[in-house]
PDB file of C-alpha atoms in Angstrom:
ATOM      1  CA  MET A1372      67.169  27.524  20.476  1.00  0.00           C
ATOM      2  CA  THR A1373      68.803  25.215  18.469  1.00  0.00           C
ATOM      3  CA  GLU A1374      71.859  24.619  17.330  1.00  0.00           C
ATOM      4  CA  PHE A1375      72.537  25.707  13.665  1.00  0.00           C
ATOM      5  CA  SER A1376      75.643  25.553  11.776  1.00  0.00           C
ATOM      6  CA  THR A1377      76.098  26.163   8.071  1.00  0.00           C
ATOM      7  CA  TYR A1378      79.655  27.495   5.704  1.00  0.00           C
ATOM      8  CA  THR A1379      79.271  31.463   5.883  1.00  0.00           C
ATOM      9  CA  PRO A1380      82.331  33.439   4.930  1.00  0.00           C
ATOM     10  CA  TRP A1381      81.265  35.685   8.255  1.00  0.00           C
ATOM     11  CA  LYS A1382      81.770  33.855  12.054  1.00  0.00           C
ATOM     12  CA  SER A1383      78.401  34.229  13.596  1.00  0.00           C
ATOM     13  CA  VAL A1384      77.836  36.063  16.379  1.00  0.00           C
ATOM     14  CA  LYS A1385      77.629  33.383  18.317  1.00  0.00           C
ATOM     15  CA  GLU A1386      80.554  31.887  17.253  1.00  0.00           C
ATOM     16  CA  GLN A1387      82.537  35.326  18.172  1.00  0.00           C
ATOM     17  CA  ASN A1388      80.903  35.707  21.116  1.00  0.00           C
ATOM     18  CA  LEU A1389      79.836  38.757  20.581  1.00  0.00           C
ATOM     19  CA  LYS A1390      78.235  41.626  22.856  1.00  0.00           C
ATOM     20  CA  ALA A1391      75.404  43.434  20.875  1.00  0.00           C
ATOM     21  CA  VAL A1392      75.238  47.306  21.969  1.00  0.00           C
ATOM     22  CA  SER A1393      71.272  48.378  20.221  1.00  0.00           C
ATOM     23  CA  CYS A1394      69.490  51.260  19.953  1.00  0.00           C
ATOM     24  CA  GLU A1395      66.335  53.028  18.659  1.00  0.00           C
ATOM     25  CA  VAL A1396      66.770  55.476  15.408  1.00  0.00           C
ATOM     26  CA  SER A1397      64.760  57.669  14.095  1.00  0.00           C
ATOM     27  CA  GLU A1398      63.685  57.435  10.456  1.00  0.00           C
ATOM     28  CA  ARG A1399      65.195  60.377   9.915  1.00  0.00           C
ATOM     29  CA  LYS A1400      68.311  59.272  10.846  1.00  0.00           C
ATOM     30  CA  ALA A1401      68.244  56.413   9.339  1.00  0.00           C
ATOM     31  CA  SER A1402      67.424  58.012   6.480  1.00  0.00           C
ATOM     32  CA  ASN A1403      71.449  59.398   6.705  1.00  0.00           C
ATOM     33  CA  ASN A1404      72.726  56.743   7.286  1.00  0.00           C
ATOM     34  CA  ARG A1405      73.992  54.395   4.914  1.00  0.00           C
ATOM     35  CA  ILE A1406      73.904  51.200   6.687  1.00  0.00           C
ATOM     36  CA  PHE A1407      69.721  51.857   6.128  1.00  0.00           C
ATOM     37  CA  GLU A1408      69.249  51.412   2.863  1.00  0.00           C
ATOM     38  CA  LYS A1409      67.376  47.874   2.679  1.00  0.00           C
ATOM     39  CA  PRO A1410      65.564  49.080   5.976  1.00  0.00           C
ATOM     40  CA  LEU A1411      64.517  52.217   3.765  1.00  0.00           C
ATOM     41  CA  GLU A1412      63.966  50.458   0.543  1.00  0.00           C
ATOM     42  CA  LEU A1413      61.198  48.002   2.786  1.00  0.00           C
ATOM     43  CA  LEU A1414      59.718  50.876   4.410  1.00  0.00           C
ATOM     44  CA  GLU A1415      59.413  51.865   0.807  1.00  0.00           C
ATOM     45  CA  LYS A1416      57.290  48.968  -0.329  1.00  0.00           C
ATOM     46  CA  TRP A1417      55.438  49.043   3.037  1.00  0.00           C
ATOM     47  CA  LYS A1418      54.035  52.089   2.192  1.00  0.00           C
ATOM     48  CA  ALA A1419      52.995  51.249  -0.975  1.00  0.00           C
ATOM     49  CA  MET A1420      50.840  48.440   0.138  1.00  0.00           C
ATOM     50  CA  PRO A1421      46.994  49.474   0.433  1.00  0.00           C
ATOM     51  CA  GLY A1422      45.682  50.186   3.683  1.00  0.00           C
ATOM     52  CA  ASP A1423      47.286  52.203   7.105  1.00  0.00           C
ATOM     53  CA  VAL A1424      48.386  49.309   8.056  1.00  0.00           C
ATOM     54  CA  PRO A1425      48.727  46.342   5.128  1.00  0.00           C
ATOM     55  CA  HIS A1426      46.968  43.445   5.703  1.00  0.00           C
ATOM     56  CA  PHE A1427      49.719  40.357   6.137  1.00  0.00           C
ATOM     57  CA  LYS A1428      48.301  38.941   2.784  1.00  0.00           C
ATOM     58  CA  ASN A1429      50.038  41.806   0.379  1.00  0.00           C
ATOM     59  CA  ILE A1430      53.575  40.228   1.513  1.00  0.00           C
ATOM     60  CA  ASP A1431      54.558  38.917  -2.042  1.00  0.00           C
ATOM     61  CA  PRO A1432      58.222  37.836  -2.125  1.00  0.00           C
ATOM     62  CA  VAL A1433      58.290  38.810  -5.907  1.00  0.00           C
ATOM     63  CA  LYS A1434      57.314  42.145  -4.951  1.00  0.00           C
ATOM     64  CA  ILE A1435      59.280  42.657  -1.982  1.00  0.00           C
ATOM     65  CA  GLY A1436      62.673  40.960  -4.365  1.00  0.00           C
ATOM     66  CA  ALA A1437      65.075  38.110  -4.080  1.00  0.00           C
ATOM     67  CA  ASP A1438      67.767  40.114  -2.322  1.00  0.00           C
ATOM     68  CA  MET A1439      65.579  41.202   0.322  1.00  0.00           C
ATOM     69  CA  LEU A1440      64.270  37.619   1.642  1.00  0.00           C
ATOM     70  CA  PRO A1441      67.533  36.354   3.304  1.00  0.00           C
ATOM     71  CA  ILE A1442      67.196  39.695   5.450  1.00  0.00           C
ATOM     72  CA  LEU A1443      63.361  39.510   6.105  1.00  0.00           C
ATOM     73  CA  PHE A1444      61.535  38.183   9.329  1.00  0.00           C
ATOM     74  CA  ILE A1445      58.115  37.885  10.249  1.00  0.00           C
ATOM     75  CA  LEU A1446      56.671  37.983  13.859  1.00  0.00           C
ATOM     76  CA  ASP A1447      53.258  36.412  15.024  1.00  0.00           C
ATOM     77  CA  VAL A1448      51.561  38.419  17.701  1.00  0.00           C
ATOM     78  CA  ILE A1449      50.938  36.488  20.838  1.00  0.00           C
ATOM     79  CA  GLU A1450      48.353  38.783  23.202  1.00  0.00           C
ATOM     80  CA  GLN A1451      48.501  37.696  26.807  1.00  0.00           C
ATOM     81  CA  GLU A1452      45.870  38.651  28.813  1.00  0.00           C
ATOM     82  CA  ASP A1453      47.571  39.952  31.758  1.00  0.00           C
ATOM     83  CA  ALA A1454      50.810  40.587  29.898  1.00  0.00           C
ATOM     84  CA  ALA A1455      52.437  42.590  27.174  1.00  0.00           C
ATOM     85  CA  PRO A1456      52.439  41.172  24.141  1.00  0.00           C
ATOM     86  CA  ASP A1457      55.143  38.475  23.006  1.00  0.00           C
ATOM     87  CA  PHE A1458      56.183  38.196  19.239  1.00  0.00           C
ATOM     88  CA  LYS A1459      56.697  34.523  17.780  1.00  0.00           C
ATOM     89  CA  TRP A1460      59.288  34.227  14.712  1.00  0.00           C
ATOM     90  CA  ARG A1461      57.019  32.780  11.844  1.00  0.00           C
ATOM     91  CA  LEU A1462      60.560  33.717   9.665  1.00  0.00           C
ATOM     92  CA  PHE A1463      63.813  34.412  10.015  1.00  0.00           C
ATOM     93  CA  GLY A1464      65.679  34.994   7.156  1.00  0.00           C
ATOM     94  CA  THR A1465      68.775  32.833   6.069  1.00  0.00           C
ATOM     95  CA  LYS A1466      71.697  34.995   6.355  1.00  0.00           C
ATOM     96  CA  ASN A1467      69.854  36.286   9.905  1.00  0.00           C
ATOM     97  CA  THR A1468      70.471  32.208  11.192  1.00  0.00           C
ATOM     98  CA  GLN A1469      73.873  32.467   9.085  1.00  0.00           C
ATOM     99  CA  ARG A1470      74.993  35.724  10.939  1.00  0.00           C
ATOM    100  CA  TYR A1471      73.246  35.056  14.868  1.00  0.00           C
ATOM    101  CA  GLY A1472      74.032  31.643  14.614  1.00  0.00           C
ATOM    102  CA  ILE A1473      70.840  30.497  15.867  1.00  0.00           C
ATOM    103  CA  GLU A1474      67.658  29.245  13.841  1.00  0.00           C
ATOM    104  CA  ALA A1475      64.759  31.205  15.593  1.00  0.00           C
ATOM    105  CA  THR A1476      61.947  30.327  13.624  1.00  0.00           C
ATOM    106  CA  GLY A1477      59.378  29.300  15.705  1.00  0.00           C
ATOM    107  CA  TYR A1478      60.627  30.864  19.003  1.00  0.00           C
ATOM    108  CA  ARG A1479      59.425  33.659  20.826  1.00  0.00           C
ATOM    109  CA  LEU A1480      61.213  37.373  21.210  1.00  0.00           C
ATOM    110  CA  SER A1481      60.236  36.943  24.994  1.00  0.00           C
ATOM    111  CA  LYS A1482      62.130  33.557  25.740  1.00  0.00           C
ATOM    112  CA  ALA A1483      65.221  34.582  23.589  1.00  0.00           C
ATOM    113  CA  MET A1484      66.340  37.846  24.968  1.00  0.00           C
ATOM    114  CA  HIS A1485      68.625  36.890  26.834  1.00  0.00           C
ATOM    115  CA  LEU A1486      70.812  35.873  24.269  1.00  0.00           C
ATOM    116  CA  ASP A1487      71.667  39.464  23.499  1.00  0.00           C
ATOM    117  CA  ALA A1488      70.968  43.157  24.128  1.00  0.00           C
ATOM    118  CA  SER A1489      69.560  43.609  20.010  1.00  0.00           C
ATOM    119  CA  ILE A1490      66.856  40.951  20.874  1.00  0.00           C
ATOM    120  CA  ALA A1491      65.747  42.594  24.021  1.00  0.00           C
ATOM    121  CA  GLN A1492      65.552  45.780  22.222  1.00  0.00           C
ATOM    122  CA  SER A1493      63.846  44.409  19.181  1.00  0.00           C
ATOM    123  CA  LEU A1494      60.704  43.216  21.955  1.00  0.00           C
ATOM    124  CA  ARG A1495      60.610  46.768  23.341  1.00  0.00           C
ATOM    125  CA  LEU A1496      60.207  48.329  19.839  1.00  0.00           C
ATOM    126  CA  ALA A1497      58.277  45.705  18.933  1.00  0.00           C
ATOM    127  CA  ARG A1498      55.821  46.379  21.276  1.00  0.00           C
ATOM    128  CA  LEU A1499      56.102  50.111  20.080  1.00  0.00           C
ATOM    129  CA  VAL A1500      55.081  48.785  16.392  1.00  0.00           C
ATOM    130  CA  TYR A1501      52.233  46.612  17.881  1.00  0.00           C
ATOM    131  CA  HIS A1502      50.674  49.439  19.869  1.00  0.00           C
ATOM    132  CA  THR A1503      51.723  52.634  17.855  1.00  0.00           C
ATOM    133  CA  HIS A1504      51.027  50.870  14.338  1.00  0.00           C
ATOM    134  CA  GLU A1505      54.616  53.030  13.309  1.00  0.00           C
ATOM    135  CA  PRO A1506      57.660  51.780  11.902  1.00  0.00           C
ATOM    136  CA  ARG A1507      60.785  51.869  14.045  1.00  0.00           C
ATOM    137  CA  PHE A1508      64.082  51.668  13.422  1.00  0.00           C
ATOM    138  CA  MET A1509      66.875  49.969  15.201  1.00  0.00           C
ATOM    139  CA  GLU A1510      70.688  50.068  14.598  1.00  0.00           C
ATOM    140  CA  THR A1511      73.124  47.680  16.358  1.00  0.00           C
ATOM    141  CA  HIS A1512      76.817  47.044  16.745  1.00  0.00           C
ATOM    142  CA  PHE A1513      78.437  43.680  17.932  1.00  0.00           C
ATOM    143  CA  VAL A1514      81.419  43.863  19.598  1.00  0.00           C
ATOM    144  CA  LYS A1515      84.455  42.209  20.773  1.00  0.00           C
ATOM    145  CA  LYS A1516      87.024  44.097  23.264  1.00  0.00           C
ATOM    146  CA  ALA A1517      85.371  47.745  22.299  1.00  0.00           C
ATOM    147  CA  GLU A1518      85.838  47.006  18.326  1.00  0.00           C
ATOM    148  CA  ILE A1519      82.933  46.734  16.097  1.00  0.00           C
ATOM    149  CA  VAL A1520      82.608  43.545  14.516  1.00  0.00           C
ATOM    150  CA  TYR A1521      79.425  43.797  12.796  1.00  0.00           C
ATOM    151  CA  GLN A1522      76.714  46.216  12.622  1.00  0.00           C
ATOM    152  CA  ALA A1523      73.294  45.345  11.827  1.00  0.00           C
ATOM    153  CA  SER A1524      70.305  47.774  10.688  1.00  0.00           C
ATOM    154  CA  THR A1525      66.952  46.774  11.292  1.00  0.00           C
ATOM    155  CA  ILE A1526      63.048  47.966  10.229  1.00  0.00           C
ATOM    156  CA  ILE A1527      59.766  46.215  12.142  1.00  0.00           C
ATOM    157  CA  LEU A1528      56.757  47.147  10.522  1.00  0.00           C
ATOM    158  CA  PRO A1529      53.259  46.399  11.763  1.00  0.00           C
ATOM    159  CA  LEU A1530      50.631  44.008   9.577  1.00  0.00           C
ATOM    160  CA  SER A1531      47.024  43.834  10.145  1.00  0.00           C
ATOM    161  CA  ASP A1532      44.449  41.077   8.887  1.00  0.00           C
ATOM    162  CA  ASP A1533      40.688  41.441   7.997  1.00  0.00           C
ATOM    163  CA  SER A1534      39.616  43.474  10.871  1.00  0.00           C
ATOM    164  CA  GLY A1535      42.677  46.024  10.549  1.00  0.00           C
ATOM    165  CA  LYS A1536      43.836  44.364  14.138  1.00  0.00           C
ATOM    166  CA  VAL A1537      48.063  44.228  14.182  1.00  0.00           C
ATOM    167  CA  VAL A1538      48.055  40.032  13.716  1.00  0.00           C
ATOM    168  CA  ARG A1539      51.766  40.286  12.641  1.00  0.00           C
ATOM    169  CA  LEU A1540      55.268  42.253  12.273  1.00  0.00           C
ATOM    170  CA  PHE A1541      57.570  42.121   9.579  1.00  0.00           C
ATOM    171  CA  GLY A1542      61.112  43.871   8.918  1.00  0.00           C
ATOM    172  CA  CYS A1543      64.771  43.190   7.927  1.00  0.00           C
ATOM    173  CA  THR A1544      67.789  42.921   9.451  1.00  0.00           C
ATOM    174  CA  ASP A1545      70.705  43.871   7.145  1.00  0.00           C
ATOM    175  CA  TRP A1546      74.082  43.122   8.096  1.00  0.00           C
ATOM    176  CA  HIS A1547      77.729  45.345   7.430  1.00  0.00           C
TER     177      HIS A1547
END
């Protein structure tokens, strides 16, 4: 990954050398946890799009909202003949870049998962979303000396092409 620095009042995960602890969360559990407000909002917008798996062309920044754009991500599906699919960041929102301390656009999840457990968990959940066509939620705690420094809530959603095949994933990671 490339180096990235920008002004932000928060120190990045990378700058603080934080450890990530991530787990999948059910939709029911997410709906009862205030940190999932933005991911649940994005879920409702995704559900309002046409089709069982909305077409990637239905991603409209105006409808998604300006407050959501800095925490969005879009992943291209990379099918591999003799292996599980991989994913490449097409978009990695500016707030995600600031919080992680890395610019991930253009990188594969499989090549970045050594950076922290949340990326490894994201890859696992992305593969589930790809195969099941169902949304997945993830909660991540970034810790130092057993204290939570940041929390992040994530949703991953499938997007289809003209034939109905899942070709992209998108979602958001909200930071607290």
